[in-house]
């Protein structure tokens, strides 16, 4: 339950701190006094979206803090870890002038998302517009599931549904990839054939370029080589070889007189032998030199092919062409692994789908079993709220697969007991309020919430029906803390504690305050609710009678 609420710098609230008891807590006040501001502040505390517009003084922080009983929660999100503080838990929300908000649990900072998960175990707020939720498919199904105790089965189905969706997404992705590969395969195969037929060899272009240069200048090269041979060994006997032999001979004779020249003789002999080898190699090269126009044309044609392939594939080297060829070979020859993965995923999808189908059937069966007693319990409560002939029924209709199964819960209602129709089409505002209260009253035992807030759930109801609504709300307060913001004196008189929300002017500022009232002051407030601004003796007497009941 909520023990204490502190609000600072929130809209019309300058500073406020109030403690609350258990049971039924009534809040009343004139229209515009700020009753709904308290609900807004609590919503903010429980994780609602925040911005700087809620600041009364734009230069200061807005702070909302609540002290609650520590809820019995099986597990909390990792982001919501906090230090225990006995049996109480303190939740605080701070909104800075920049609009940025921070949340704390027992002074430990937590993410707003984690705060929202925690808040779901602390307070449930029924705002004025929440009767519209009766038209919400997911809300109706959630009510039925809570009544049926389907939490574990619903969680199990949700896991199976998510698993099936995940596998189907993976399978769709692989199939799309396979379709894309099939579409590209013919194109890739043609490109691969082009490169494969080219019989590419690493470094071939460089070799051919050198050969082309050689063949293009073959005649000039042969002429030069022949000239070298003739200069070295001339038929006329005046070649380099003849001259060197003569030098060697004369040097040998002279060495007989000058011994130091013998080493030069040996060195000259070595030079001549080395020159013989060089000229011999030149002669071999000259003999092998092929002055062939056919070969030159073939080389140029091959180079042209390689250059064209480079241009087509957007590369500059043979190595890059070979890499593309090998990549295309893998893509054209691949696909077997992808096909195997598709087959495996199809098998997994079939198994997961079967599991999902099984759990969806169990969930439907559990809902179908619970629906009649759920409807009868609501009908009984409605008949106790002066809808003596009311009939409330629940029917299940097939719905597309979703995280909550394959059912849609349709709430049907008839105030006369004849031909119930879709409640969203036939129920009046007052009837909707009573239906929502009946649902809340019945579900309070299944929701395991310590605090429930009704913000004018009695809208559209008056007279003895309002009195009975008050009794029902009061009965709910026997087992949990109930806050009832009401404009009906019949409801206000039922509360264990009564708080008055009022607005006062301080200079040019309107400020909202809240305080507990008892005794004659409470009698006066209920009398005001009965008669308006002019409180009559009859209204006071009626207020006393209501409070004595």
XYZ file of C-alpha atoms in Angstrom:
549
model
C 0.000 0.000 0.000
C 0.955 3.664 -0.373
C 1.952 5.066 3.050
C 3.184 8.517 2.159
C 3.150 10.770 -0.895
C 5.383 13.843 -1.253
C 5.030 16.254 -4.184
C 7.102 19.332 -4.893
C 6.917 21.884 -7.711
C 4.357 19.906 -9.738
C 1.874 22.007 -11.789
C -0.340 23.672 -9.130
C 1.271 21.859 -6.214
C 4.012 23.880 -4.567
C 4.797 21.500 -1.711
C 2.700 18.673 -0.359
C 3.286 15.714 1.966
C 0.473 13.397 3.005
C 0.212 10.048 4.739
C -2.494 7.524 3.892
C -4.045 4.608 5.786
C -5.110 1.264 4.355
C -8.648 0.419 3.278
C -10.879 2.806 1.325
C -9.480 6.331 1.002
C -11.867 8.948 -0.380
C -10.732 12.078 -2.210
C -13.163 14.854 -3.011
C -13.017 18.512 -3.932
C -14.665 21.058 -6.137
C -14.238 20.861 -9.899
C -10.840 22.244 -10.871
C -9.383 21.880 -7.368
C -6.710 19.522 -8.636
C -7.923 16.023 -7.796
C -6.638 14.642 -11.092
C -3.285 16.358 -10.510
C -2.654 13.860 -7.731
C -3.310 11.005 -10.144
C -0.962 12.661 -12.628
C 1.758 12.978 -9.997
C 1.361 9.323 -9.059
C 1.477 8.332 -12.725
C 4.715 10.284 -13.047
C 6.096 8.488 -10.019
C 5.246 5.158 -11.611
C 7.072 5.817 -14.878
C 4.788 7.963 -17.033
C 6.400 10.212 -19.649
C 7.770 13.427 -18.170
C 8.745 16.844 -19.523
C 9.458 20.309 -18.203
C 5.815 21.413 -18.673
C 4.887 19.844 -15.283
C 7.177 22.237 -13.375
C 5.352 24.904 -11.400
C 8.570 26.909 -11.067
C 10.546 26.329 -14.286
C 13.799 27.079 -12.469
C 13.513 24.228 -9.936
C 13.303 20.449 -10.013
C 9.967 18.692 -9.737
C 10.124 15.877 -7.176
C 7.496 13.199 -6.546
C 8.181 10.575 -3.890
C 6.109 7.701 -2.563
C 6.670 5.228 0.257
C 5.090 1.825 -0.347
C 5.002 -1.585 1.251
C 7.694 -3.757 -0.294
C 5.788 -5.850 -2.862
C 6.142 -9.614 -3.083
C 7.729 -9.868 -6.522
C 9.140 -13.194 -7.810
C 11.839 -11.406 -9.801
C 12.801 -7.865 -10.676
C 14.525 -6.645 -13.840
C 18.316 -6.431 -13.528
C 18.122 -2.678 -14.155
C 15.956 -2.285 -11.024
C 18.318 -3.575 -8.368
C 18.095 -1.633 -5.094
C 19.056 -1.973 -1.463
C 16.202 -3.248 0.772
C 14.941 -0.939 3.525
C 12.989 -3.187 5.857
C 9.402 -3.727 4.757
C 9.155 -0.435 2.851
C 10.230 0.794 -0.551
C 10.747 4.460 -1.454
C 10.248 5.469 -5.091
C 11.307 8.928 -6.259
C 11.098 10.680 -9.617
C 12.954 13.913 -10.322
C 12.302 16.106 -13.383
C 14.901 18.778 -14.067
C 14.121 22.148 -15.740
C 15.708 20.711 -18.896
C 12.941 18.097 -19.017
C 15.311 15.255 -18.246
C 14.029 12.865 -15.591
C 15.698 10.483 -13.159
C 14.202 7.693 -11.096
C 15.355 6.210 -7.799
C 14.286 3.229 -5.710
C 15.568 3.393 -2.124
C 17.987 6.070 -3.376
C 19.409 3.675 -6.013
C 19.125 5.092 -9.572
C 17.048 2.942 -11.935
C 15.966 3.199 -15.574
C 12.431 4.466 -16.203
C 11.600 1.218 -18.037
C 12.617 -0.781 -14.966
C 10.578 1.583 -12.775
C 7.512 0.881 -14.909
C 7.969 -2.855 -14.413
C 8.252 -2.355 -10.647
C 5.262 0.010 -10.599
C 3.079 -2.702 -12.104
C 3.390 -4.454 -8.711
C 2.680 -1.351 -6.622
C -0.355 0.570 -7.909
C -3.046 0.190 -10.554
C -4.669 3.427 -11.661
C -8.119 3.480 -13.217
C -8.418 6.902 -14.838
C -11.619 8.523 -16.055
C -11.025 7.489 -19.644
C -10.213 3.875 -18.795
C -13.752 2.648 -19.470
C -12.709 3.003 -23.122
C -10.282 0.150 -22.477
C -13.261 -2.178 -22.492
C -13.089 -1.832 -26.270
C -9.411 -2.801 -26.255
C -9.049 -6.413 -27.461
C -5.827 -7.033 -25.556
C -7.304 -5.617 -22.329
C -10.364 -7.860 -22.520
C -8.230 -10.917 -23.165
C -5.902 -9.972 -20.326
C -8.835 -9.772 -17.902
C -10.030 -13.240 -18.901
C -6.518 -14.695 -18.660
C -6.003 -13.243 -15.183
C -9.289 -14.753 -14.064
C -8.426 -18.123 -15.601
C -4.953 -18.137 -14.032
C -3.312 -18.480 -17.428
C -0.114 -16.590 -16.551
C 2.218 -19.608 -16.772
C 0.514 -21.049 -19.865
C 0.461 -17.628 -21.513
C 4.184 -17.159 -20.842
C 4.910 -20.611 -22.262
C 2.856 -19.878 -25.363
C 4.543 -16.485 -25.750
C 7.953 -18.164 -25.790
C 6.780 -20.670 -28.401
C 5.233 -17.896 -30.499
C 8.440 -15.845 -30.351
C 10.535 -18.896 -31.212
C 8.345 -19.675 -34.228
C 8.526 -16.076 -35.440
C 12.297 -16.037 -35.043
C 12.737 -19.266 -37.002
C 10.329 -18.069 -39.704
C 12.230 -14.801 -40.049
C 15.513 -16.709 -40.366
C 13.960 -19.054 -42.918
C 12.495 -16.185 -44.927
C 15.906 -14.538 -44.920
C 17.615 -17.682 -46.204
C 14.977 -18.245 -48.868
C 15.337 -14.665 -50.023
C 19.079 -15.162 -50.183
C 18.544 -18.380 -52.171
C 16.225 -16.565 -54.601
C 18.768 -13.817 -55.030
C 21.532 -16.343 -55.607
C 19.423 -18.191 -58.171
C 18.725 -14.918 -59.961
C 22.423 -14.055 -59.953
C 23.674 -17.571 -60.679
C 23.202 -17.474 -64.467
C 24.868 -14.068 -64.683
C 27.716 -15.199 -62.425
C 28.076 -18.434 -64.383
C 28.502 -16.512 -67.640
C 31.130 -14.286 -66.087
C 32.899 -17.285 -64.598
C 32.966 -19.076 -67.965
C 34.536 -16.007 -69.548
C 37.352 -15.993 -67.002
C 37.732 -19.765 -66.903
C 38.053 -19.982 -70.709
C 40.718 -17.272 -70.577
C 43.009 -19.765 -68.753
C 44.474 -17.002 -66.653
C 47.981 -17.387 -65.303
C 49.552 -15.217 -62.640
C 52.099 -12.786 -64.109
C 51.247 -13.744 -67.689
C 50.606 -10.185 -68.883
C 53.997 -8.997 -67.664
C 55.701 -11.885 -69.469
C 53.785 -11.207 -72.672
C 54.521 -7.502 -72.526
C 58.256 -8.285 -72.329
C 57.977 -10.787 -75.206
C 55.982 -8.324 -77.319
C 58.667 -5.715 -76.831
C 61.303 -8.258 -77.866
C 59.438 -9.470 -80.943
C 58.558 -5.974 -82.086
C 62.310 -5.088 -82.153
C 63.672 -8.510 -83.164
C 65.402 -7.433 -86.390
C 67.191 -4.547 -84.744
C 68.205 -6.808 -81.862
C 69.566 -9.521 -84.219
C 71.495 -6.909 -86.170
C 73.129 -5.681 -82.997
C 73.999 -9.174 -81.824
C 75.555 -10.074 -85.170
C 77.661 -6.916 -85.047
C 78.878 -7.889 -81.547
C 79.886 -11.358 -82.797
C 81.737 -9.935 -85.803
C 83.593 -7.378 -83.703
C 84.749 -10.043 -81.307
C 85.843 -12.602 -83.883
C 86.341 -10.954 -87.297
C 87.116 -13.219 -90.308
C 89.771 -10.694 -91.352
C 91.651 -11.376 -88.148
C 91.249 -7.915 -86.641
C 88.569 -8.921 -84.097
C 88.711 -8.307 -80.349
C 89.538 -11.937 -79.638
C 92.537 -11.891 -82.017
C 93.797 -8.658 -80.544
C 93.467 -9.928 -76.977
C 95.351 -13.123 -77.833
C 98.159 -11.009 -79.349
C 98.256 -8.821 -76.225
C 98.386 -11.906 -74.028
C 101.244 -13.340 -76.125
C 103.311 -10.146 -75.979
C 102.644 -9.757 -72.271
C 103.886 -13.330 -71.710
C 107.172 -12.616 -73.505
C 107.744 -9.421 -71.609
C 107.008 -11.150 -68.278
C 110.238 -13.149 -68.837
C 112.088 -9.935 -68.218
C 109.614 -8.344 -65.786
C 108.319 -11.044 -63.402
C 105.696 -8.699 -61.908
C 103.804 -8.775 -65.235
C 102.942 -12.486 -64.847
C 99.912 -11.673 -62.703
C 98.598 -9.395 -65.439
C 99.018 -12.193 -67.925
C 96.830 -14.433 -65.764
C 94.218 -11.734 -65.303
C 94.116 -10.996 -69.028
C 93.652 -14.682 -69.718
C 90.693 -14.752 -67.327
C 89.120 -11.703 -68.987
C 89.469 -13.302 -72.416
C 87.852 -16.529 -71.200
C 84.949 -14.518 -69.630
C 84.525 -12.601 -72.898
C 84.434 -15.877 -74.807
C 81.590 -17.058 -72.567
C 79.670 -13.788 -73.013
C 80.005 -13.844 -76.774
C 79.033 -17.519 -76.808
C 75.804 -16.674 -74.922
C 75.155 -13.776 -77.291
C 75.609 -16.121 -80.230
C 73.137 -18.610 -78.701
C 70.624 -15.846 -78.122
C 71.088 -14.603 -81.654
C 70.584 -18.093 -83.033
C 67.410 -18.600 -81.015
C 65.945 -15.206 -81.815
C 62.717 -15.814 -83.767
C 61.769 -12.991 -86.068
C 58.135 -14.206 -86.385
C 55.273 -11.930 -87.314
C 52.830 -14.742 -86.466
C 54.139 -15.014 -82.914
C 54.090 -11.224 -82.500
C 50.472 -11.136 -83.638
C 49.571 -13.977 -81.243
C 51.209 -12.206 -78.317
C 49.452 -8.938 -79.094
C 46.107 -10.721 -79.428
C 46.567 -12.432 -76.060
C 47.513 -9.132 -74.414
C 44.472 -7.498 -75.939
C 42.283 -10.258 -74.403
C 43.822 -9.750 -70.966
C 43.469 -5.957 -71.153
C 39.817 -6.275 -72.203
C 39.094 -8.633 -69.278
C 40.681 -6.173 -66.868
C 38.499 -3.382 -68.255
C 35.289 -5.446 -68.099
C 35.874 -6.530 -64.527
C 37.221 -3.197 -63.335
C 40.674 -4.355 -62.204
C 44.280 -3.603 -63.148
C 46.144 -6.899 -62.595
C 45.937 -10.568 -63.528
C 45.914 -11.442 -59.818
C 42.673 -9.512 -59.329
C 41.091 -11.280 -62.313
C 42.081 -14.648 -60.866
C 40.597 -13.676 -57.471
C 37.285 -12.737 -59.153
C 37.312 -15.998 -61.101
C 37.788 -18.011 -57.883
C 35.059 -16.063 -56.090
C 32.635 -16.644 -58.954
C 33.534 -20.326 -58.954
C 32.569 -20.533 -55.263
C 29.291 -18.706 -55.843
C 28.344 -20.670 -58.933
C 29.326 -23.967 -57.374
C 27.919 -23.048 -53.931
C 24.372 -23.198 -52.625
C 24.459 -26.714 -51.235
C 25.178 -25.448 -47.713
C 22.411 -22.862 -48.024
C 19.957 -25.519 -49.185
C 20.906 -27.727 -46.234
C 20.349 -24.861 -43.823
C 16.931 -24.156 -45.359
C 15.922 -27.791 -44.954
C 17.093 -27.789 -41.329
C 15.200 -24.577 -40.558
C 12.040 -25.881 -42.222
C 12.268 -28.910 -39.963
C 12.748 -26.678 -36.899
C 9.868 -24.445 -37.994
C 7.560 -27.424 -38.309
C 8.440 -28.568 -34.793
C 8.129 -25.068 -33.313
C 4.827 -24.475 -35.111
C 3.483 -27.766 -33.761
C 4.454 -26.686 -30.244
C 2.837 -23.294 -30.733
C -0.336 -24.929 -32.085
C -0.475 -27.242 -29.077
C -0.099 -24.398 -26.578
C -2.561 -22.177 -28.473
C -5.122 -24.973 -28.239
C -4.494 -25.361 -24.491
C -4.799 -21.612 -24.014
C -8.052 -21.525 -25.953
C -9.411 -24.431 -23.928
C -8.484 -22.738 -20.633
C -10.174 -19.527 -21.752
C -13.266 -21.309 -22.978
C -13.532 -23.151 -19.658
C -13.158 -19.965 -17.613
C -15.345 -17.704 -19.748
C -18.801 -18.812 -18.412
C -17.880 -18.447 -14.730
C -16.058 -15.172 -15.474
C -19.173 -13.823 -17.188
C -21.488 -15.041 -14.429
C -19.335 -13.423 -11.729
C -19.492 -10.074 -13.553
C -23.234 -10.461 -14.137
C -23.810 -11.086 -10.426
C -21.935 -7.941 -9.487
C -23.845 -5.906 -12.086
C -27.167 -7.128 -10.737
C -26.055 -5.839 -7.332
C -25.537 -2.406 -8.885
C -29.194 -1.917 -9.876
C -28.869 -3.674 -13.208
C -31.154 -6.489 -12.023
C -31.706 -7.922 -15.485
C -28.156 -7.387 -16.714
C -26.549 -10.172 -18.669
C -22.820 -10.154 -19.310
C -21.314 -12.836 -21.512
C -17.926 -13.635 -22.997
C -17.413 -15.334 -26.326
C -14.165 -16.343 -27.968
C -13.603 -15.687 -31.636
C -10.662 -16.752 -33.796
C -7.985 -14.108 -34.203
C -4.671 -13.985 -36.070
C -1.769 -15.502 -34.169
C -0.193 -13.074 -31.769
C 1.818 -13.006 -28.532
C -1.389 -13.691 -26.560
C -2.669 -16.563 -28.660
C -5.289 -16.886 -31.356
C -8.396 -15.710 -29.548
C -10.358 -12.518 -29.316
C -12.559 -12.093 -26.249
C -15.827 -10.337 -27.074
C -17.721 -8.877 -24.094
C -21.454 -8.835 -24.707
C -23.954 -6.999 -22.535
C -27.649 -6.469 -22.212
C -29.249 -4.338 -19.499
C -32.613 -6.025 -20.143
C -31.340 -9.597 -20.276
C -32.381 -10.011 -23.898
C -30.084 -10.461 -26.877
C -26.701 -9.368 -25.452
C -24.629 -7.455 -27.987
C -21.101 -6.169 -28.227
C -20.759 -4.092 -25.072
C -18.812 -1.318 -26.831
C -21.887 -0.677 -29.008
C -24.776 -0.863 -26.529
C -23.582 0.090 -23.016
C -24.251 3.634 -21.821
C -21.693 5.683 -19.885
C -23.208 4.755 -16.514
C -23.430 1.098 -17.504
C -19.829 1.124 -18.636
C -18.770 2.563 -15.271
C -20.605 -0.208 -13.433
C -19.210 -2.878 -15.760
C -15.680 -1.598 -15.228
C -16.137 -1.449 -11.456
C -17.521 -4.997 -11.451
C -14.560 -6.213 -13.477
C -12.144 -4.399 -11.178
C -13.843 -5.712 -8.070
C -13.756 -9.261 -9.329
C -10.213 -9.023 -10.661
C -8.708 -7.330 -7.610
C -8.256 -10.726 -5.991
C -6.308 -11.992 -9.017
C -4.170 -8.926 -9.658
C -2.277 -9.152 -6.345
C -1.945 -5.384 -6.145
C -1.809 -3.675 -2.740
C -3.225 -0.361 -4.053
C -5.939 0.471 -6.583
C -6.895 4.013 -7.572
C -10.316 4.857 -9.038
C -10.449 8.274 -10.665
C -14.201 8.979 -10.916
C -15.175 5.460 -11.947
C -18.696 6.421 -10.842
C -19.144 8.917 -13.708
C -22.672 8.673 -15.117
C -24.093 6.990 -11.992
C -26.277 8.534 -9.311
C -28.904 7.762 -6.681
C -29.142 4.326 -5.138
C -26.899 2.856 -7.850
C -24.130 5.181 -6.684
C -24.727 4.027 -3.110
C -24.297 0.424 -4.157
C -21.173 1.262 -6.111
C -19.846 2.867 -2.943
C -20.617 -0.278 -0.962
C -18.824 -2.434 -3.518
C -15.767 -0.175 -3.524
C -15.830 -0.152 0.275
C -15.927 -3.952 0.332
C -12.889 -4.056 -1.954
C -11.154 -1.878 0.642
C -11.439 -4.689 3.182
C -8.629 -6.541 1.401
C -6.554 -3.785 -0.206
C -5.936 -0.065 -0.241
C -8.427 1.720 -2.480
C -8.278 5.378 -3.474
C -11.598 6.661 -4.803
C -11.661 10.117 -6.365
C -15.378 10.791 -6.568
C -18.036 13.428 -7.070
C -20.800 11.260 -5.552
C -21.695 11.761 -1.863
C -23.005 8.184 -1.651
C -19.507 6.917 -2.478
C -17.662 9.556 -0.445
C -19.538 8.579 2.712
C -18.249 5.028 2.581
C -14.553 5.754 3.030
C -12.431 4.870 6.030
C -10.506 8.110 5.483
C -11.603 11.236 3.637
C -9.187 13.734 2.043
C -10.235 17.114 0.712
C -8.435 18.565 -2.297
C -8.704 22.331 -2.488
C -7.228 25.225 -4.440
C -6.231 28.522 -2.889
C -4.753 31.735 -4.272
C -1.458 33.119 -3.033
C -1.007 36.403 -4.823
C -1.481 35.610 -8.484
C -0.671 31.916 -8.038
C -3.229 29.122 -7.667
C -2.008 26.327 -5.393
C -3.507 22.888 -4.775
C -3.394 21.298 -1.333
C -4.760 18.139 0.268
C -5.677 17.397 3.872
C -7.589 14.797 5.794
C -10.983 15.817 7.134
C -13.104 14.266 9.886
C -16.155 15.003 11.986
C -18.185 18.068 11.147
C -15.823 19.111 8.407
C -16.478 15.841 6.627
C -20.204 16.272 7.151
C -19.933 19.700 5.573
C -18.018 18.407 2.541
C -20.580 15.673 1.864
C -23.387 18.192 2.341
C -21.697 20.421 -0.256
C -21.568 17.456 -2.634
C -25.292 16.916 -2.045
C -26.516 20.479 -2.452
C -23.797 22.463 -4.190
C -22.293 25.746 -3.008
C -25.316 26.710 -0.857
C -25.363 24.107 1.908
C -28.885 23.599 3.260
C -29.909 22.081 6.611
C -31.517 19.261 4.671
C -28.219 18.533 2.933
C -26.401 18.472 6.289
C -29.001 16.093 7.730
C -28.741 13.879 4.671
C -24.924 13.914 4.952
C -25.149 12.770 8.591
C -27.453 9.930 7.609
C -25.045 8.824 4.851
C -22.114 8.823 7.268
C -24.028 6.785 9.827
C -24.794 4.028 7.380
